[in-house]
Short mmCIF file of C-alpha atoms and ligand atoms in Angstrom, two decimals:
data_model
loop_
_atom_site.label_atom_id
_atom_site.label_comp_id
_atom_site.label_asym_id
_atom_site.label_seq_id
_atom_site.Cartn_x
_atom_site.Cartn_y
_atom_site.Cartn_z
CA UNK A 9 0.00 0.00 0.00
CA UNK A 10 2.89 2.33 0.73
CA UNK A 11 4.05 3.14 -2.76
CA UNK A 12 7.74 3.93 -2.50
CA UNK A 13 9.13 6.04 -5.28
CA UNK A 14 12.48 7.54 -6.22
CA UNK A 15 14.74 8.18 -3.25
CA UNK A 16 12.74 6.05 -0.86
CA UNK A 17 10.15 8.77 -0.89
CA UNK A 18 6.65 7.74 -0.04
CA UNK A 19 3.93 9.94 -1.42
CA UNK A 20 0.78 7.84 -1.75
CA UNK A 21 -1.73 8.51 0.96
CA UNK A 22 -3.90 5.56 1.88
CA UNK A 23 -7.35 7.04 2.32
CA UNK A 24 -7.87 10.79 2.00
CA UNK A 25 -10.88 11.71 4.14
CA UNK A 26 -11.82 15.09 2.71
CA UNK A 27 -11.69 17.17 -0.48
CA UNK A 28 -8.60 19.02 0.74
CA UNK A 29 -6.80 15.77 1.52
CA UNK A 30 -7.69 14.34 -1.89
CA UNK A 31 -6.41 17.52 -3.49
CA UNK A 32 -3.16 17.37 -1.54
CA UNK A 33 -2.70 13.69 -2.37
CA UNK A 34 -3.14 14.46 -6.08
CA UNK A 35 -0.79 17.45 -6.30
CA UNK A 36 2.86 18.30 -5.77
CA UNK A 37 3.85 21.30 -3.67
CA UNK A 38 7.18 23.10 -3.81
CA UNK A 39 6.61 24.66 -0.37
CA UNK A 40 4.32 23.98 2.60
CA UNK A 41 0.84 24.95 1.45
CA UNK A 42 -2.49 25.41 3.17
CA UNK A 43 -5.32 24.05 1.02
CA UNK A 44 -8.71 25.53 1.87
CA UNK A 45 -12.14 24.28 0.84
CA UNK A 46 -14.47 27.30 0.86
CA UNK A 47 -17.50 25.02 0.52
CA UNK A 48 -16.51 23.55 3.88
CA UNK A 49 -16.44 27.08 5.32
CA UNK A 50 -19.95 27.59 3.97
CA UNK A 51 -21.17 24.34 5.53
CA UNK A 52 -19.71 25.40 8.87
CA UNK A 53 -21.30 28.85 8.63
CA UNK A 54 -24.66 27.19 7.99
CA UNK A 55 -24.17 24.68 10.81
CA UNK A 56 -23.28 27.40 13.33
CA UNK A 57 -26.15 29.65 12.13
CA UNK A 58 -28.59 26.77 12.52
CA UNK A 59 -27.68 26.56 16.20
CA UNK A 60 -27.51 30.29 16.91
CA UNK A 61 -31.28 30.61 17.16
CA UNK A 62 -33.01 32.10 20.15
CA UNK A 63 -36.14 30.95 21.93
CA UNK A 64 -38.21 33.59 20.11
CA UNK A 65 -36.93 32.36 16.74
CA UNK A 66 -34.60 35.31 16.13
CA UNK A 67 -30.95 34.71 15.21
CA UNK A 68 -27.77 35.68 16.95
CA UNK A 69 -25.59 37.47 14.39
CA UNK A 70 -22.30 35.99 13.26
CA UNK A 71 -19.36 38.36 12.92
CA UNK A 72 -16.54 36.18 11.58
CA UNK A 73 -13.24 36.96 13.37
CA UNK A 74 -11.18 37.87 10.31
CA UNK A 75 -7.82 37.25 11.95
CA UNK A 76 -8.39 33.47 11.97
CA UNK A 77 -7.99 33.41 8.19
CA UNK A 78 -8.32 36.54 6.05
CA UNK A 79 -8.11 34.76 2.67
CA UNK A 80 -10.18 36.82 0.23
CA UNK A 81 -12.05 33.74 -1.00
CA UNK A 82 -13.25 33.03 2.54
CA UNK A 83 -14.32 36.63 3.09
CA UNK A 84 -16.07 36.70 -0.28
CA UNK A 85 -18.04 33.54 0.48
CA UNK A 86 -19.02 34.76 3.95
CA UNK A 87 -20.15 38.10 2.51
CA UNK A 88 -22.37 36.18 0.07
CA UNK A 89 -23.82 34.23 3.01
CA UNK A 90 -24.70 37.43 4.88
CA UNK A 91 -22.07 37.14 7.60
CA UNK A 92 -20.88 40.12 9.58
CA UNK A 93 -17.21 40.62 10.46
CA UNK A 94 -15.16 41.32 13.56
CA UNK A 95 -12.19 43.32 12.33
CA UNK A 96 -9.16 44.20 14.44
CA UNK A 97 -7.43 46.79 12.30
CA UNK A 98 -7.78 49.21 9.45
CA UNK A 99 -6.32 46.57 7.15
CA UNK A 100 -8.99 44.02 8.06
CA UNK A 101 -11.77 46.59 7.67
CA UNK A 102 -10.45 47.55 4.22
CA UNK A 103 -10.27 43.88 3.28
CA UNK A 104 -13.88 43.04 4.19
CA UNK A 105 -15.35 46.25 2.77
CA UNK A 106 -13.35 45.63 -0.39
CA UNK A 107 -15.04 42.22 -0.67
CA UNK A 108 -18.44 43.87 -0.39
CA UNK A 109 -19.26 43.46 3.30
CA UNK A 110 -22.07 45.67 4.59
CA UNK A 111 -20.44 48.35 6.76
CA UNK A 112 -23.36 48.07 9.20
CA UNK A 113 -22.24 44.52 9.91
CA UNK A 114 -18.58 45.21 10.54
CA UNK A 115 -17.35 45.90 14.07
CA UNK A 116 -13.97 47.28 15.09
CA UNK A 117 -13.41 44.76 17.86
CA UNK A 118 -9.84 45.43 18.92
CA UNK A 119 -9.67 47.23 22.28
CA UNK A 120 -6.33 48.73 21.29
CA UNK A 121 -6.76 51.13 18.38
CA UNK A 122 -4.81 54.10 17.07
CA UNK A 123 -6.71 57.38 17.05
CA UNK A 124 -6.00 57.76 13.34
CA UNK A 125 -7.46 54.32 12.59
CA UNK A 126 -10.60 55.11 14.63
CA UNK A 127 -11.03 58.34 12.69
CA UNK A 128 -10.60 56.50 9.41
CA UNK A 129 -13.06 53.74 10.40
CA UNK A 130 -15.64 56.31 11.50
CA UNK A 131 -15.14 58.05 8.16
CA UNK A 132 -15.98 54.92 6.18
CA UNK A 133 -19.10 54.30 8.27
CA UNK A 134 -18.12 51.90 11.07
CA UNK A 135 -20.33 52.62 14.08
CA UNK A 136 -19.62 49.75 16.50
CA UNK A 137 -16.40 49.66 18.53
CA UNK A 138 -14.90 47.75 21.46
CA UNK A 139 -13.18 49.37 24.45
CA UNK A 140 -11.83 48.36 27.84
CA UNK A 141 -10.19 51.55 29.14
CA UNK A 142 -10.94 55.26 29.74
CA UNK A 143 -8.29 56.41 27.32
CA UNK A 144 -9.78 54.29 24.54
CA UNK A 145 -13.20 55.86 25.20
CA UNK A 146 -11.64 59.31 24.95
CA UNK A 147 -10.09 58.41 21.61
CA UNK A 148 -13.45 57.10 20.41
CA UNK A 149 -15.35 60.19 21.57
CA UNK A 150 -12.95 62.44 19.75
CA UNK A 151 -12.59 60.46 16.53
CA UNK A 152 -15.89 58.61 16.24
CA UNK A 153 -18.35 60.89 18.03
CA UNK A 154 -21.66 59.24 18.90
CA UNK A 155 -20.36 55.72 18.17
CA UNK A 156 -21.84 52.66 19.82
CA UNK A 157 -19.34 51.03 22.16
CA UNK A 158 -19.31 47.69 23.95
CA UNK A 159 -17.11 47.12 26.97
CA UNK A 160 -14.94 44.03 26.96
CA UNK A 161 -14.96 42.15 30.25
CA UNK A 162 -12.18 39.88 31.55
CA UNK A 163 -13.47 36.46 32.46
CA UNK A 164 -11.73 33.71 34.37
CA UNK A 165 -11.73 30.64 32.24
CA UNK A 166 -9.64 27.63 33.01
CA UNK A 167 -11.47 25.40 30.52
CA UNK A 168 -10.28 26.60 27.10
CA UNK A 169 -7.37 24.80 25.42
CA UNK A 170 -6.03 28.16 24.15
CA UNK A 171 -7.03 30.61 26.90
CA UNK A 172 -6.70 34.32 26.28
CA UNK A 173 -4.64 36.32 28.72
CA UNK A 174 -5.54 39.38 30.71
CA UNK A 175 -4.37 41.51 27.82
CA UNK A 176 -7.95 42.28 26.80
CA UNK A 177 -10.89 43.39 28.87
CA UNK A 178 -11.41 45.02 32.24
CA UNK A 179 -12.40 43.58 35.59
CA UNK A 180 -16.06 43.65 36.57
CA UNK A 181 -15.59 46.51 39.06
CA UNK A 182 -14.49 48.77 36.23
CA UNK A 183 -17.29 48.05 33.80
CA UNK A 184 -19.83 50.44 35.38
CA UNK A 185 -17.26 53.24 35.44
CA UNK A 186 -16.54 52.76 31.74
CA UNK A 187 -20.20 52.56 30.75
CA UNK A 188 -20.81 55.82 32.62
CA UNK A 189 -17.76 57.45 31.11
CA UNK A 190 -18.88 56.43 27.60
CA UNK A 191 -22.27 58.03 28.21
CA UNK A 192 -20.68 61.21 29.59
CA UNK A 193 -18.49 61.44 26.50
CA UNK A 194 -21.48 61.31 24.17
CA UNK A 195 -20.91 57.73 23.07
CA UNK A 196 -23.65 55.08 23.20
CA UNK A 197 -22.88 52.49 25.91
CA UNK A 198 -24.23 49.69 23.79
CA UNK A 199 -23.29 46.38 25.38
CA UNK A 200 -20.75 43.98 26.79
CA UNK A 201 -18.34 41.55 25.18
CA UNK A 202 -16.12 38.75 26.42
CA UNK A 203 -14.15 35.82 25.04
CA UNK A 204 -14.53 32.47 26.75
CA UNK A 205 -11.08 31.39 25.49
CA UNK A 206 -10.24 29.87 22.15
CA UNK A 207 -10.88 26.16 21.56
CA UNK A 208 -13.45 25.69 24.31
CA UNK A 209 -14.35 22.14 23.40
CA UNK A 210 -17.84 21.84 24.84
CA UNK A 211 -20.66 24.30 25.41
CA UNK A 212 -21.02 23.33 29.06
CA UNK A 213 -17.56 24.84 29.61
CA UNK A 214 -19.13 28.28 29.04
CA UNK A 215 -21.21 28.07 32.21
CA UNK A 216 -18.84 29.78 34.64
CA UNK A 217 -18.04 32.58 32.21
CA UNK A 218 -21.69 33.24 31.43
CA UNK A 219 -22.50 33.38 35.15
CA UNK A 220 -19.86 36.10 35.59
CA UNK A 221 -21.02 38.15 32.61
CA UNK A 222 -24.71 37.82 33.48
CA UNK A 223 -24.04 39.29 36.92
CA UNK A 224 -22.36 42.31 35.29
CA UNK A 225 -25.13 42.66 32.71
CA UNK A 226 -27.82 42.67 35.43
CA UNK A 227 -25.94 45.24 37.45
CA UNK A 228 -25.59 47.52 34.42
CA UNK A 229 -29.33 47.27 33.75
CA UNK A 230 -30.00 48.04 37.43
CA UNK A 231 -27.80 51.13 37.18
CA UNK A 232 -29.87 52.39 34.28
CA UNK A 233 -27.77 51.42 31.26
CA UNK A 234 -30.06 50.25 28.51
CA UNK A 235 -27.69 47.67 27.06
CA UNK A 236 -28.62 46.26 23.65
CA UNK A 237 -25.81 43.92 22.68
CA UNK A 238 -24.18 40.87 24.20
CA UNK A 239 -21.09 39.99 22.15
CA UNK A 240 -20.10 36.45 23.10
CA UNK A 241 -16.82 36.43 21.12
CA UNK A 242 -15.32 33.21 19.77
CA UNK A 243 -14.26 29.97 21.43
CA UNK A 244 -16.10 27.62 19.05
CA UNK A 245 -13.84 24.58 18.69
CA UNK A 246 -12.21 22.57 15.90
CA UNK A 247 -11.19 18.93 15.98
CA UNK A 248 -7.56 18.41 17.00
CA UNK A 249 -7.85 14.84 18.25
CA UNK A 250 -9.86 15.39 21.40
CA UNK A 251 -13.60 15.06 21.25
CA UNK A 252 -15.60 18.22 20.56
CA UNK A 253 -19.31 18.95 20.38
CA UNK A 254 -20.76 19.30 16.85
CA UNK A 255 -21.28 22.92 15.69
CA UNK A 256 -25.07 23.16 15.61
CA UNK A 257 -25.58 21.44 18.93
CA UNK A 258 -22.73 23.46 20.46
CA UNK A 259 -24.14 26.79 19.28
CA UNK A 260 -27.66 25.88 20.37
CA UNK A 261 -26.41 24.85 23.81
CA UNK A 262 -24.52 28.15 24.23
CA UNK A 263 -27.66 30.11 23.31
CA UNK A 264 -29.69 28.04 25.80
CA UNK A 265 -27.13 28.75 28.54
CA UNK A 266 -27.38 32.48 27.75
CA UNK A 267 -31.16 32.55 27.73
CA UNK A 268 -31.24 30.77 31.07
CA UNK A 269 -29.04 33.46 32.65
CA UNK A 270 -29.71 36.81 31.02
CA UNK A 271 -33.01 38.53 31.63
CA UNK A 272 -33.30 40.75 28.59
CA UNK A 273 -30.76 40.74 25.78
CA UNK A 274 -32.04 42.43 22.61
CA UNK A 275 -29.13 41.32 20.40
CA UNK A 276 -26.56 38.55 20.63
CA UNK A 277 -23.49 38.55 18.43
CA UNK A 278 -20.98 35.69 18.05
CA UNK A 279 -17.48 36.00 16.60
CA UNK A 280 -16.30 32.52 15.61
CA UNK A 281 -12.84 32.40 14.05
CA UNK A 282 -11.27 28.99 14.60
CA UNK A 283 -14.65 27.25 14.68
CA UNK A 284 -15.54 28.69 11.28
CA UNK A 285 -12.43 27.88 9.25
CA UNK A 286 -10.02 25.47 10.99
CA UNK A 287 -11.57 22.28 9.68
CA UNK A 288 -11.84 23.66 6.14
CA UNK A 289 -8.08 23.57 5.59
CA UNK A 290 -5.15 21.14 5.67
CA UNK A 291 -1.46 21.74 5.13
CA UNK A 292 0.68 19.85 2.65
CA UNK A 293 4.14 19.46 4.17
CA UNK A 294 7.15 17.19 3.92
CA UNK A 295 9.64 15.39 6.15
CA UNK A 296 13.13 16.90 5.77
CA UNK A 297 15.07 14.73 8.21
CA UNK A 298 14.61 11.91 10.71
CA UNK A 299 17.46 11.47 13.17
CA UNK A 300 18.58 10.25 16.57
CA UNK A 301 20.81 12.35 18.80
CA UNK A 302 22.64 9.37 20.27
CA UNK A 303 22.77 5.66 19.54
CA UNK A 304 20.48 4.79 22.43
CA UNK A 305 18.08 7.70 22.24
CA UNK A 306 14.49 6.68 22.90
CA UNK A 307 13.06 9.38 20.68
CA UNK A 308 13.64 10.14 17.07
CA UNK A 309 13.67 13.74 15.97
CA UNK A 310 11.46 14.40 12.96
CA UNK A 311 12.06 17.68 11.15
CA UNK A 312 9.40 19.01 8.79
CA UNK A 313 9.63 21.76 6.18
CA UNK A 314 7.10 23.72 8.28
CA UNK A 315 7.50 24.89 11.87
CA UNK A 316 6.65 27.43 14.52
CA UNK A 317 7.71 30.35 12.32
CA UNK A 318 6.13 29.18 9.09
CA UNK A 319 2.54 28.59 10.16
CA UNK A 320 2.39 26.30 13.18
CA UNK A 321 2.76 29.00 15.87
CA UNK A 322 -0.16 27.53 17.81
CA UNK A 323 2.00 24.56 18.81
CA UNK A 324 3.35 27.02 21.44
CA UNK A 325 2.83 25.36 24.80
CA UNK A 326 1.81 22.19 22.93
CA UNK A 327 -1.86 22.89 23.70
CA UNK A 328 -3.07 22.67 20.12
CA UNK A 329 -2.14 19.21 18.92
CA UNK A 330 -2.45 18.90 15.19
CA UNK A 331 -3.28 15.60 13.49
CA UNK A 332 -0.68 14.26 11.06
CA UNK A 333 -1.37 11.94 8.16
CA UNK A 334 1.51 10.19 6.38
CA UNK A 335 1.70 7.69 3.52
CA UNK A 336 3.14 5.20 6.01
CA UNK A 337 0.17 5.23 8.39
CA UNK A 338 -0.55 1.66 9.35
CA UNK A 339 3.13 0.88 9.94
CA UNK A 340 4.30 0.50 13.53
CA UNK A 341 4.49 3.86 15.35
CA UNK A 342 6.86 5.25 17.95
CA UNK A 343 7.37 8.53 19.79
CA UNK A 344 9.24 11.42 18.24
CA UNK A 345 10.06 15.04 18.87
CA UNK A 346 8.65 17.15 16.05
CA UNK A 347 10.56 20.24 14.93
CA UNK A 348 10.60 22.81 12.16
CA UNK A 349 13.33 23.54 9.62
CA UNK A 350 14.63 26.92 10.84
CA UNK A 351 17.89 27.49 12.72
CA UNK A 352 16.12 28.68 15.85
CA UNK A 353 16.11 26.36 18.83
CA UNK A 354 12.59 27.52 19.73
CA UNK A 355 11.38 25.96 16.50
CA UNK A 356 10.30 22.72 18.19
CA UNK A 357 6.61 21.87 18.04
CA UNK A 358 6.07 18.81 20.20
CA UNK A 359 8.63 17.66 22.74
CA UNK A 360 7.07 17.59 26.22
CA UNK A 361 4.42 15.24 24.91
CA UNK A 362 6.10 13.44 22.01
CA UNK A 363 4.10 12.59 18.93
CA UNK A 364 3.45 9.05 17.68
CA UNK A 365 4.52 8.68 14.06
CA UNK A 366 5.38 5.64 11.91
CA UNK A 367 8.87 4.27 12.61
CA UNK A 368 9.32 3.86 8.86
CA UNK A 369 8.95 7.60 8.23
CA UNK A 370 11.90 9.10 6.37
CA UNK A 371 13.16 12.20 4.59
CA UNK A 372 11.10 13.12 1.57
CA UNK A 373 7.85 11.61 2.84
CA UNK A 374 4.86 13.83 2.39
CA UNK A 375 2.73 14.78 5.39
CA UNK A 376 -0.80 16.18 5.64
CA UNK A 377 -1.56 18.27 8.71
CA UNK A 378 -5.30 18.28 9.36
CA UNK A 379 -7.62 21.08 10.38
CA UNK A 380 -5.15 23.91 9.89
CA UNK A 381 -7.49 26.48 8.35
CA UNK A 382 -7.28 28.86 11.33
CA UNK A 383 -4.31 30.80 12.71
CA UNK A 384 -1.68 29.39 10.34
CA UNK A 385 -1.09 31.57 7.25
CA UNK A 386 -1.23 34.77 9.25
CA UNK A 387 1.16 33.44 11.88
CA UNK A 388 3.80 32.62 9.33
CA UNK A 389 6.86 34.86 9.16
CA UNK A 390 7.66 36.64 5.92
CA UNK A 391 10.86 34.77 5.30
CA UNK A 392 12.67 33.84 8.48
CA UNK A 393 15.86 31.97 7.55
CA UNK A 394 14.89 32.25 3.90
CA UNK A 395 11.89 29.95 4.23
CA UNK A 396 8.94 31.42 2.32
CA UNK A 397 5.71 32.20 4.15
CA UNK A 398 3.01 29.53 4.17
CA UNK A 399 1.38 29.37 0.76
CA UNK A 400 -2.36 28.94 0.43
CA UNK A 401 -4.65 27.73 -2.33
CA UNK A 402 -8.42 27.60 -2.40
CA UNK A 403 -10.29 24.76 -4.04
C1 LIG B 24 -9.63 36.14 18.09
C2 LIG B 24 -10.97 36.65 18.44
C3 LIG B 24 -12.12 35.92 18.15
C4 LIG B 24 -12.08 34.54 17.55
O1 LIG B 24 -11.79 33.57 18.49
P1 LIG B 24 -11.86 32.02 18.14
O2 LIG B 24 -11.61 31.35 19.41
O3 LIG B 24 -10.86 31.75 17.08
O4 LIG B 24 -13.24 31.75 17.62
C5 LIG B 24 -13.33 36.48 18.44
N1 LIG B 24 -13.42 37.70 19.00
C6 LIG B 24 -12.34 38.44 19.30
C7 LIG B 24 -12.52 39.79 19.88
C8 LIG B 24 -11.09 37.94 19.03
O5 LIG B 24 -10.01 38.67 19.35
#
């Protein structure tokens, strides 16, 4: 089954499981390449939308988090499907508007914005902004007078596989101050936002976070703020080997948890990034070297032509564990340390928890890395060590 060609190179994959894997199996790639199936993005959008339905039949709005994968073909398809967009910069806003997104459905969701970018965004018609600090509200009041603003709240969340730090958001005791300050500055204190942490594998893991935010929401209503929007951020998971809840059932369960806790929320907005695009893409890569550091080493070292600086940055901390497919799957496996090709000692992907790969694996073998559609191309350096940035093609 393992067709061996040329220099011992094995390139025939046994059983591709998706369109992207079939495409990779049938093509040659000069460099590591992300192959994206935009129809799979559409299916995921529809699956998430089907679950984001409230008890009264209305829908929560999806604002795709552009940073997960800004490929123009993805944006174009999501525009056609009526998606909104969570943009973090002037560049992302220009991208989505350039693809025809409705400016009413684009939010400037970064809490850290330059005054000049706020002024520009206001000028092109963006009216919904995030903030988590007084100074940001002052910038908004000056450069986007009258804008609607939602306050980002820090939540404690030990349950996500890729938790977000305290970099974004403010503690609950500060939220009322900021809502009041926004009102005093002539802005519209419009709602609250949070992020449960990326790759939160099951909806029930949202419970603690939603309890915290609901308490803040109720207090704001009690203090006379007529909040309209609950922005629940991202967190929707992708499959990386550990079981996850399916998208429609996940989204429905999150909505149910919200409706059980929040008294009156006129609008809910969700910002899936990973959960929208990760499973729509796979990377075509190659083994460059298999070696042992000493004669009696227990582990092999497997070096790929892709690493931490060329697209697999999320292997940091080894929390996101990608799935690898090789033409030698089915052969006996053993543990290995997996590393990238660059001359930087930090370019090691899995070492604390070694990866199981076929013992027969050797230089030149092709490798498919599954579910890499999110947070790969944009995390790839421009040309560190002369390695080109991660290529992408859409099928
Ligand atoms: C990154 C980000 C998201 C997307 O998060 P995922 O976990 O990838 O879905 C959503 N909202 C904001 C504000 C973000 O910064």
